[in-house]
Each structure stands twice: as structure tokens, then as C-alpha cells.
Coordinates of C-alpha atoms and ligand atoms in Angstrom, one line a residue:
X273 CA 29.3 112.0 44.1
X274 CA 25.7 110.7 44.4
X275 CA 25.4 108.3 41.2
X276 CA 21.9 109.6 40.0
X277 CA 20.9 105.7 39.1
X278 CA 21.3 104.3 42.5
X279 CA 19.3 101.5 43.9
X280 CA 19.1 102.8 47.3
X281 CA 17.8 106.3 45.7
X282 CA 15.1 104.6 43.8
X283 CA 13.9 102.8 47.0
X284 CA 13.5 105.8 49.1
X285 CA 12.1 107.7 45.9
X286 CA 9.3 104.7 46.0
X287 CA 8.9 105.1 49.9
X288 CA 8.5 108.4 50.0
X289 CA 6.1 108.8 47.2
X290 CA 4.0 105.6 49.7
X291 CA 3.9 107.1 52.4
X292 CA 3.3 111.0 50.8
X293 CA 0.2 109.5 49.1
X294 CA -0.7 107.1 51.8
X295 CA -0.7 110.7 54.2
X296 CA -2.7 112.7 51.5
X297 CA -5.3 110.1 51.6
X298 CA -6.0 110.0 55.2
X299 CA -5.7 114.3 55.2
X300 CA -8.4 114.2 52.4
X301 CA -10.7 112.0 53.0
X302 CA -10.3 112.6 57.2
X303 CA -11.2 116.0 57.2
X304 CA -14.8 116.9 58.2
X305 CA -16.5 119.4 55.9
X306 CA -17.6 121.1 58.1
X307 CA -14.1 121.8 60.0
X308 CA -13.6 125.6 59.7
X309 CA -17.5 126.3 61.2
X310 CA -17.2 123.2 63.6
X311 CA -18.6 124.1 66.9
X312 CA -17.9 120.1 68.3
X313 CA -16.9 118.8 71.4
X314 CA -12.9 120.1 70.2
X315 CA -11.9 123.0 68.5
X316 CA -11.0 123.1 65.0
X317 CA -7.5 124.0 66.0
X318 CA -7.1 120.3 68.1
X319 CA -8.8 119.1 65.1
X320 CA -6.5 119.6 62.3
X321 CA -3.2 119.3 65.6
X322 CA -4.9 115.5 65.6
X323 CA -4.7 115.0 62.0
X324 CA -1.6 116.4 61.8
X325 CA 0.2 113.7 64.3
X326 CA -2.2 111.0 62.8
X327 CA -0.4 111.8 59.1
X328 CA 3.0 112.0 61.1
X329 CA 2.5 108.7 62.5
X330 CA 1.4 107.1 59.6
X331 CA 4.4 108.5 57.4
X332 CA 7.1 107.3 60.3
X333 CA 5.4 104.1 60.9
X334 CA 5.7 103.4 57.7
X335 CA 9.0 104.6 56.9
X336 CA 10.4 102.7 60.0
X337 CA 8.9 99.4 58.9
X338 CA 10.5 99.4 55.5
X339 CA 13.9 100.7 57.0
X340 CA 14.1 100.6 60.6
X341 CA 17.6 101.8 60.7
X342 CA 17.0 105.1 59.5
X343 CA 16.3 108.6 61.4
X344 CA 13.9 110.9 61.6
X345 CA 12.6 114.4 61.8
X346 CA 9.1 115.6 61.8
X347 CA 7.1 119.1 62.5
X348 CA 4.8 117.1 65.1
X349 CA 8.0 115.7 67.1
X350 CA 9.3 112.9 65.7
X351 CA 13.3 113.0 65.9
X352 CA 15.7 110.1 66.0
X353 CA 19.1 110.1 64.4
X354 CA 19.3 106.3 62.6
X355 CA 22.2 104.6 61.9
X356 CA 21.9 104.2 58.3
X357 CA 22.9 107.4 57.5
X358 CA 19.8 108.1 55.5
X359 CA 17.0 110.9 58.0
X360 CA 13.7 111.6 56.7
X361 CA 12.9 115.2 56.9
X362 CA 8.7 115.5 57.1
X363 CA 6.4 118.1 57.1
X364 CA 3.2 115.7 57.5
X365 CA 0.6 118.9 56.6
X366 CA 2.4 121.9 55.3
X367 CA 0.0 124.9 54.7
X368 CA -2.4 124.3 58.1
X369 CA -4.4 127.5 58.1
X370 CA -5.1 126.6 54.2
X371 CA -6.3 123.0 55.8
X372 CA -8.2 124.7 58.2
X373 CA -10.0 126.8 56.4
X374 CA -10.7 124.3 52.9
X375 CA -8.5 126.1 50.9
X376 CA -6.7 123.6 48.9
X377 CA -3.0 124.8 48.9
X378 CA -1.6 122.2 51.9
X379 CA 0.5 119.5 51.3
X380 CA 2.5 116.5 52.6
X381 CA 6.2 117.0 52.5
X382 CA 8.9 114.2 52.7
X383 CA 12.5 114.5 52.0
X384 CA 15.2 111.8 52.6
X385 CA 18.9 112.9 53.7
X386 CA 22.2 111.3 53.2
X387 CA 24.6 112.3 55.3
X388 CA 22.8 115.4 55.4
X389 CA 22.3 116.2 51.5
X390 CA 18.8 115.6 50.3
X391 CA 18.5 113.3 48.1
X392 CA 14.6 112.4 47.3
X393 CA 12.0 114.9 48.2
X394 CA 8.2 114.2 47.7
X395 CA 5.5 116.6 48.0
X396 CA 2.1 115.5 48.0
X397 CA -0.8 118.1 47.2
X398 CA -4.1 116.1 47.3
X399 CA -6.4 119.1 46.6
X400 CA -4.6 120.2 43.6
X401 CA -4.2 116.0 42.4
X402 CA -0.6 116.6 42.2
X403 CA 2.6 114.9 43.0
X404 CA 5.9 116.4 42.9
X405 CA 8.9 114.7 43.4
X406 CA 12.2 114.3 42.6
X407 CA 15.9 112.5 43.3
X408 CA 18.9 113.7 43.4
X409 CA 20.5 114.0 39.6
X410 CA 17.0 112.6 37.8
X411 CA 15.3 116.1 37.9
X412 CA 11.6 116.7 38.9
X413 CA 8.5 115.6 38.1
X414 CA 4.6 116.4 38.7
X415 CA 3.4 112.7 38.3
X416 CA 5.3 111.5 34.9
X417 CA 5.5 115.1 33.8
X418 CA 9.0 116.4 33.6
X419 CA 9.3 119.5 35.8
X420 CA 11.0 122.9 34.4
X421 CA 11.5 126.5 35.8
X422 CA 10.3 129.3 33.3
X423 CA 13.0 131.4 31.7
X424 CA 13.8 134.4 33.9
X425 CA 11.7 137.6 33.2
X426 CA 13.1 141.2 33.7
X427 CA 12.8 141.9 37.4
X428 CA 9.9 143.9 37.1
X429 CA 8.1 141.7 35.9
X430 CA 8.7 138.8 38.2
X431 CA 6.1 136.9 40.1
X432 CA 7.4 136.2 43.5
X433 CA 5.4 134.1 46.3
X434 CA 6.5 134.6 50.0
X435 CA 5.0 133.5 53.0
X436 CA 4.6 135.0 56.5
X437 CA 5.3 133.7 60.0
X438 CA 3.7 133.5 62.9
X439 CA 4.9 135.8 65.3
X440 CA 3.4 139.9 64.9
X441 CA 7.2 141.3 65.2
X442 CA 8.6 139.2 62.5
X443 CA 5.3 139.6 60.3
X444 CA 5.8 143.6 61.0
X445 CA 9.0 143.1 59.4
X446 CA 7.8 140.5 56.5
X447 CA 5.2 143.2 55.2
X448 CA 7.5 146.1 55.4
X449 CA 10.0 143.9 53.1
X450 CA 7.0 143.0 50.9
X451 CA 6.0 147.3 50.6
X452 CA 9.3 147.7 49.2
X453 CA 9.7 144.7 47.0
X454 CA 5.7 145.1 45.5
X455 CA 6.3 148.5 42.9
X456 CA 9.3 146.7 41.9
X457 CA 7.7 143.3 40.6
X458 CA 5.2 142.3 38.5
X459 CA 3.1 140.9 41.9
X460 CA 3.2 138.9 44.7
X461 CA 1.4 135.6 45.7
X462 CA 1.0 134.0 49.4
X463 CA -0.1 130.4 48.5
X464 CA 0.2 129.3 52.3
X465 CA 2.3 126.1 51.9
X466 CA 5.8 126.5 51.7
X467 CA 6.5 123.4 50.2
X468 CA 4.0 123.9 47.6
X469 CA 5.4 127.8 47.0
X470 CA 8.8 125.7 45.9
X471 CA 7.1 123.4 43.5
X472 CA 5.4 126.4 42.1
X473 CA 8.8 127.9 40.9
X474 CA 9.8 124.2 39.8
X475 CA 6.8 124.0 38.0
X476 CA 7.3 127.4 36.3
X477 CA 4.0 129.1 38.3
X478 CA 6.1 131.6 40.3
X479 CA 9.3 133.1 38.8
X480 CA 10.6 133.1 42.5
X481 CA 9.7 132.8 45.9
X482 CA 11.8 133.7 49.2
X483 CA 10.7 133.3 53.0
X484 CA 12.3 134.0 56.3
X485 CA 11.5 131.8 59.2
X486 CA 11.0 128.4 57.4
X487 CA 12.0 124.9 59.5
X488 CA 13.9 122.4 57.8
X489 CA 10.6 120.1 57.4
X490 CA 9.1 123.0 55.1
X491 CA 11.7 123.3 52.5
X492 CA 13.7 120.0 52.6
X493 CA 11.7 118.5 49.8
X494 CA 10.4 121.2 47.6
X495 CA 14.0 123.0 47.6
X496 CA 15.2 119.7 45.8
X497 CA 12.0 119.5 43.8
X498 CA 12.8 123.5 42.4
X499 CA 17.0 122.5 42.3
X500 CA 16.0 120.2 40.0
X501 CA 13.8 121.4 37.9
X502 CA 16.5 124.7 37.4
X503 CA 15.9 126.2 40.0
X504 CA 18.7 127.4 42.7
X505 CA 18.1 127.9 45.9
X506 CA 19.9 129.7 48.8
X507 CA 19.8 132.1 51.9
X508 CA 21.4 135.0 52.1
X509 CA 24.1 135.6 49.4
X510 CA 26.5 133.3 49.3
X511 CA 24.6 130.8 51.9
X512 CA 22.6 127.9 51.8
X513 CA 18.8 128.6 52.5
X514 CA 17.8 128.2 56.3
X515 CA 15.7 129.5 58.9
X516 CA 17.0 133.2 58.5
X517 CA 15.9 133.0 54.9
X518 CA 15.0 130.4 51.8
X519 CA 14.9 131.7 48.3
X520 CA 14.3 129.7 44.9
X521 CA 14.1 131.2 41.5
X522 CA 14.9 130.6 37.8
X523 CA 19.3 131.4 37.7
X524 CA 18.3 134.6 35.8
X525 CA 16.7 136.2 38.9
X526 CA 18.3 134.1 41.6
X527 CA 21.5 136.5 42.1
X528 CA 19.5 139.8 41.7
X529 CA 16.4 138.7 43.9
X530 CA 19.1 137.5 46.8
X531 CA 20.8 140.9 46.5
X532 CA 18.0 143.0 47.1
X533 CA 16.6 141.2 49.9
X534 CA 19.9 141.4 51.6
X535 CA 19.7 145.1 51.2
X536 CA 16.1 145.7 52.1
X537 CA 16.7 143.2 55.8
X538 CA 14.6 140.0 54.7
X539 CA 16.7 138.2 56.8
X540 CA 16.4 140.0 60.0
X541 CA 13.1 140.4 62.5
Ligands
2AM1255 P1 2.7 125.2 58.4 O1 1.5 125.4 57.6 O2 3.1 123.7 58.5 O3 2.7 125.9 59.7 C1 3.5 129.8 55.5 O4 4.1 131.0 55.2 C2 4.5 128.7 55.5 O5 5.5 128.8 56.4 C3 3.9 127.3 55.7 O6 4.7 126.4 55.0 C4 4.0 127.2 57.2 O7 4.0 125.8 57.6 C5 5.4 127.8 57.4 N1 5.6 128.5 58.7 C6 5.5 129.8 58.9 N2 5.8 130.1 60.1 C7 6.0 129.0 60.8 C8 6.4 128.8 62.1 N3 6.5 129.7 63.0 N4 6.5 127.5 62.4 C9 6.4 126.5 61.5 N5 6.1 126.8 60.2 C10 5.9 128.0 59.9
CA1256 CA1 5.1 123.4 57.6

């Protein structure tokens, strides 16, 4: 049992939340207004792919300065296994397109494992002046401000975010679920940042929010973030969330959105 009052908890908590604003900063205040027209000597794409592994890099440098010992695992490559037992699990700009464009839904994500359970998870939304975090057992916060799904709806009149992937046979597949699931809900929302979708159900703006095709780096923080504030979170019924298929939502629709989405595929390309 993880003893919620832990030293070593409340160093990585004050690490995490470092380097996550440190990241944020340098994302912000780096990006040139003029990214989304930009016709410079590089494309916006190599653009935001620089800041991207200039965030990264920031994050695990400073990560491996405080605690050398520990592993890694980042979108833009980093991956090292540690010996202290502890990985940190980071997403350095979650939501790209959203970047890209100057929408302000993107985020820096950081979670810290032990032994493979995460146990802090920081996620770092600049544009919206928001910081949510939590640790294992404390519950979640936006800044100071305790963190608290809203009481389940009826289904129908859920709010549900979702996200899409990247590939046109799997998005083929992700709107035909989203057809089917839209007359039965009150509407859905694609915010773009998976990380930040999570928060959103901690935080009591969605009621729920499922997604097939997620990488650890997108969901390791914000899952605890929701988890904590109420939340559960899982894959398909019975299974923790994963690649095939994350869901979070207050316990009252957790059971029955998991069902359905078994039944209409969500899981499956
Ligand atoms: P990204 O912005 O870091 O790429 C969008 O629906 C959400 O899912 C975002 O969090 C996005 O992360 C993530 N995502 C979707 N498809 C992905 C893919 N093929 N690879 C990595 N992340 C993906
Ligand atoms: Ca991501």
C-alpha cells in the first residue's frame, strides 16, 4: 500500500509540477504568432516537432539532474528503464494540431511510476492558466483547488469528449462509433488533448470521455488526475485502459458507458 503522505511522493509531486511549468513556459512563450500561416525557411510542422523535443529535453534534463537514477519514457523518444524503480511517463506537448493551429487546448503531461503504478501525474495547460495534478491517495487539484467529478447524469444526458486518431481506417471506425453514440447523449466534445479531455471529467467539465488508440504518455497523468478526483478509469470491461481503449467518467456512468462501447466495437479498427 502506497502511504498517501510519503516523502518520496511529495518530492516527485514537486518535480513534476517544475519541470510541467518550466515546459509550459518555454511552449508559450516559444511559439511564434505567426506559426499556423508561417511560410519560413521550415514548415510549421518541423516547427512545433522542434519545440516538442526542446520541451522533452528540458523535462528529462531536468528530471535526471534531480534523480539521476530514475527511468524514462517520452512521446519524442526518450526511454531508459532506471534503477530506482520510479519511470517518468511524459507527454511534453499533448494536443499538437491544437498547438499548431493557436487553439489553446494543449498541454504538458508528466506522470511518475512506481513499480509501474502511477503515483503523481501533472498536467500543465498554459493557455487555459491551469495546473492539474495530483498523488496517489491526496486527490486532485487545479492549482490549490480541490478537484471533484460531477454527479452522474442519466445517460442521455451525458457529455462525453473523445478524441480521434491519426490513421483514416481507425478514424472511419472512430466516427461510425461516435454516429451511434451522438442520439444517445446529451453531446459530444473533441477538445484535442487527451490529457486535458481527463482533467475535464476530474474537473467536472465532461461527464465522461473514452478514446481508442491513446499511448501511455497521453493518459498516464490525467487518468490519475480523474481517479482521483472520482473518477474510474478503464478499457474494455473488466480491463485497465490502454491503447485498445481509455475511458473515465463519474462511477454512475462508468459501468454503462464501458458496456456500450464494448457493444458498438470502440475497441476495434
Ligand atoms: P498528440 O497531440 O500528442 O498527438 C487527440 O485525439 C489525442 O490523442 C491527443 O492527445 C493526441 O496526442 C493523441 N493521439 C491520437 N492519435 C495519436 C497517435 N497516432 N499517436 C500519438 N498520439 C495520438
Ligand atoms: Ca500526446
Amino acid at each position: 500500500m502506497t502511504d498517501p503522505a510519503e516523502p518520496l511522493l511529495t518530492e516527485l509531486h514537486d518535480l513534476a509540477l517544475e519541470a510541467a511549468r518550466r515546459a509550459g513556459a518555454l511552449l508559450r512563450d516559444g511559439r511564434p504568432d505567426d506559426l499556423a500561416v508561417a511560410r519560413t525557411k521550415s514548415s510549421p510542422i518541423d516547427v512545433v516537432t522542434e519545440m516538442d523535443i526542446a520541451a522533452e529535453k528540458l523535462i528529462t534534463g531536468f528530471l535526471a539532474e534531480h534523480r539521476p537514477q530514475d527511468g524514462f519514457l517520452g512521446e519524442e523518444g526518450a526511454s531508459s528503464p532506471g534503477t530506482s524503480g520510479i519511470r517518468w511517463v511524459i507527454d511534453p506537448l499533448d494536443g499538437t494540431v491544437n498547438y499548431l493551429y493557436g487553439l489553446p487546448t494543449w498541454a504538458v503531461s508528466i506522470a511518475a511510476e512506481r513499480d509501474g503504478e502511477t503515483v503523481v501525474g501533472v498536467v500543465e495547460a498554459p493557455m487555459r492558466g491551469e495546473t492539474y495534478h495530483a498523488v496517489l491517495g491526496r486527490g486532485a487539484h487545479a492549482g490549490d483547488r480541490p478537484l471533484a467529478v460531477r454527479p452522474a447524469p442519466p445517460f442521455d444526458q451525458a457529455l462525453l469528449g473523445t478524441g480521434f486518431g491519426y490513421l483514416k481506417i481507425r478514424r472511419e471506425r472512430q466516427a461510425e462509433v461516435v454516429r451511434q453514440l451522438i442520439p444517445r447523449v446529451r453531446d459530444i466534445r473533441r477538445g484535442g488533448s487527451a490529457a486535458v479531455d481527463l482533467c475535464d471529467v476530474a474537473a467536472g467539465r465532461l461527464d465522461a470521455y473514452y478514446e481508442r488508440g491513446l499511448n501511455p504518455w497521453d493518459l498516464a497523468a490525467g487518468a490519475l488526475v480523474a481517479r482521483e478526483a472520482g473518477a474510474l478509469t478503464g478499457g474494455r470491461p473488466g480491463e485497465p485502459e490502454s491503447g485498445e481503449l481509455t475511458v473515465a467518467a463519474s462511477p454512475g456512468l462508468f459501468g454503462p458507458l464501458q458496456e456500450l462501447l464494448e457493444e458498438l466495437g470502440a475497441w476495434h479498427d
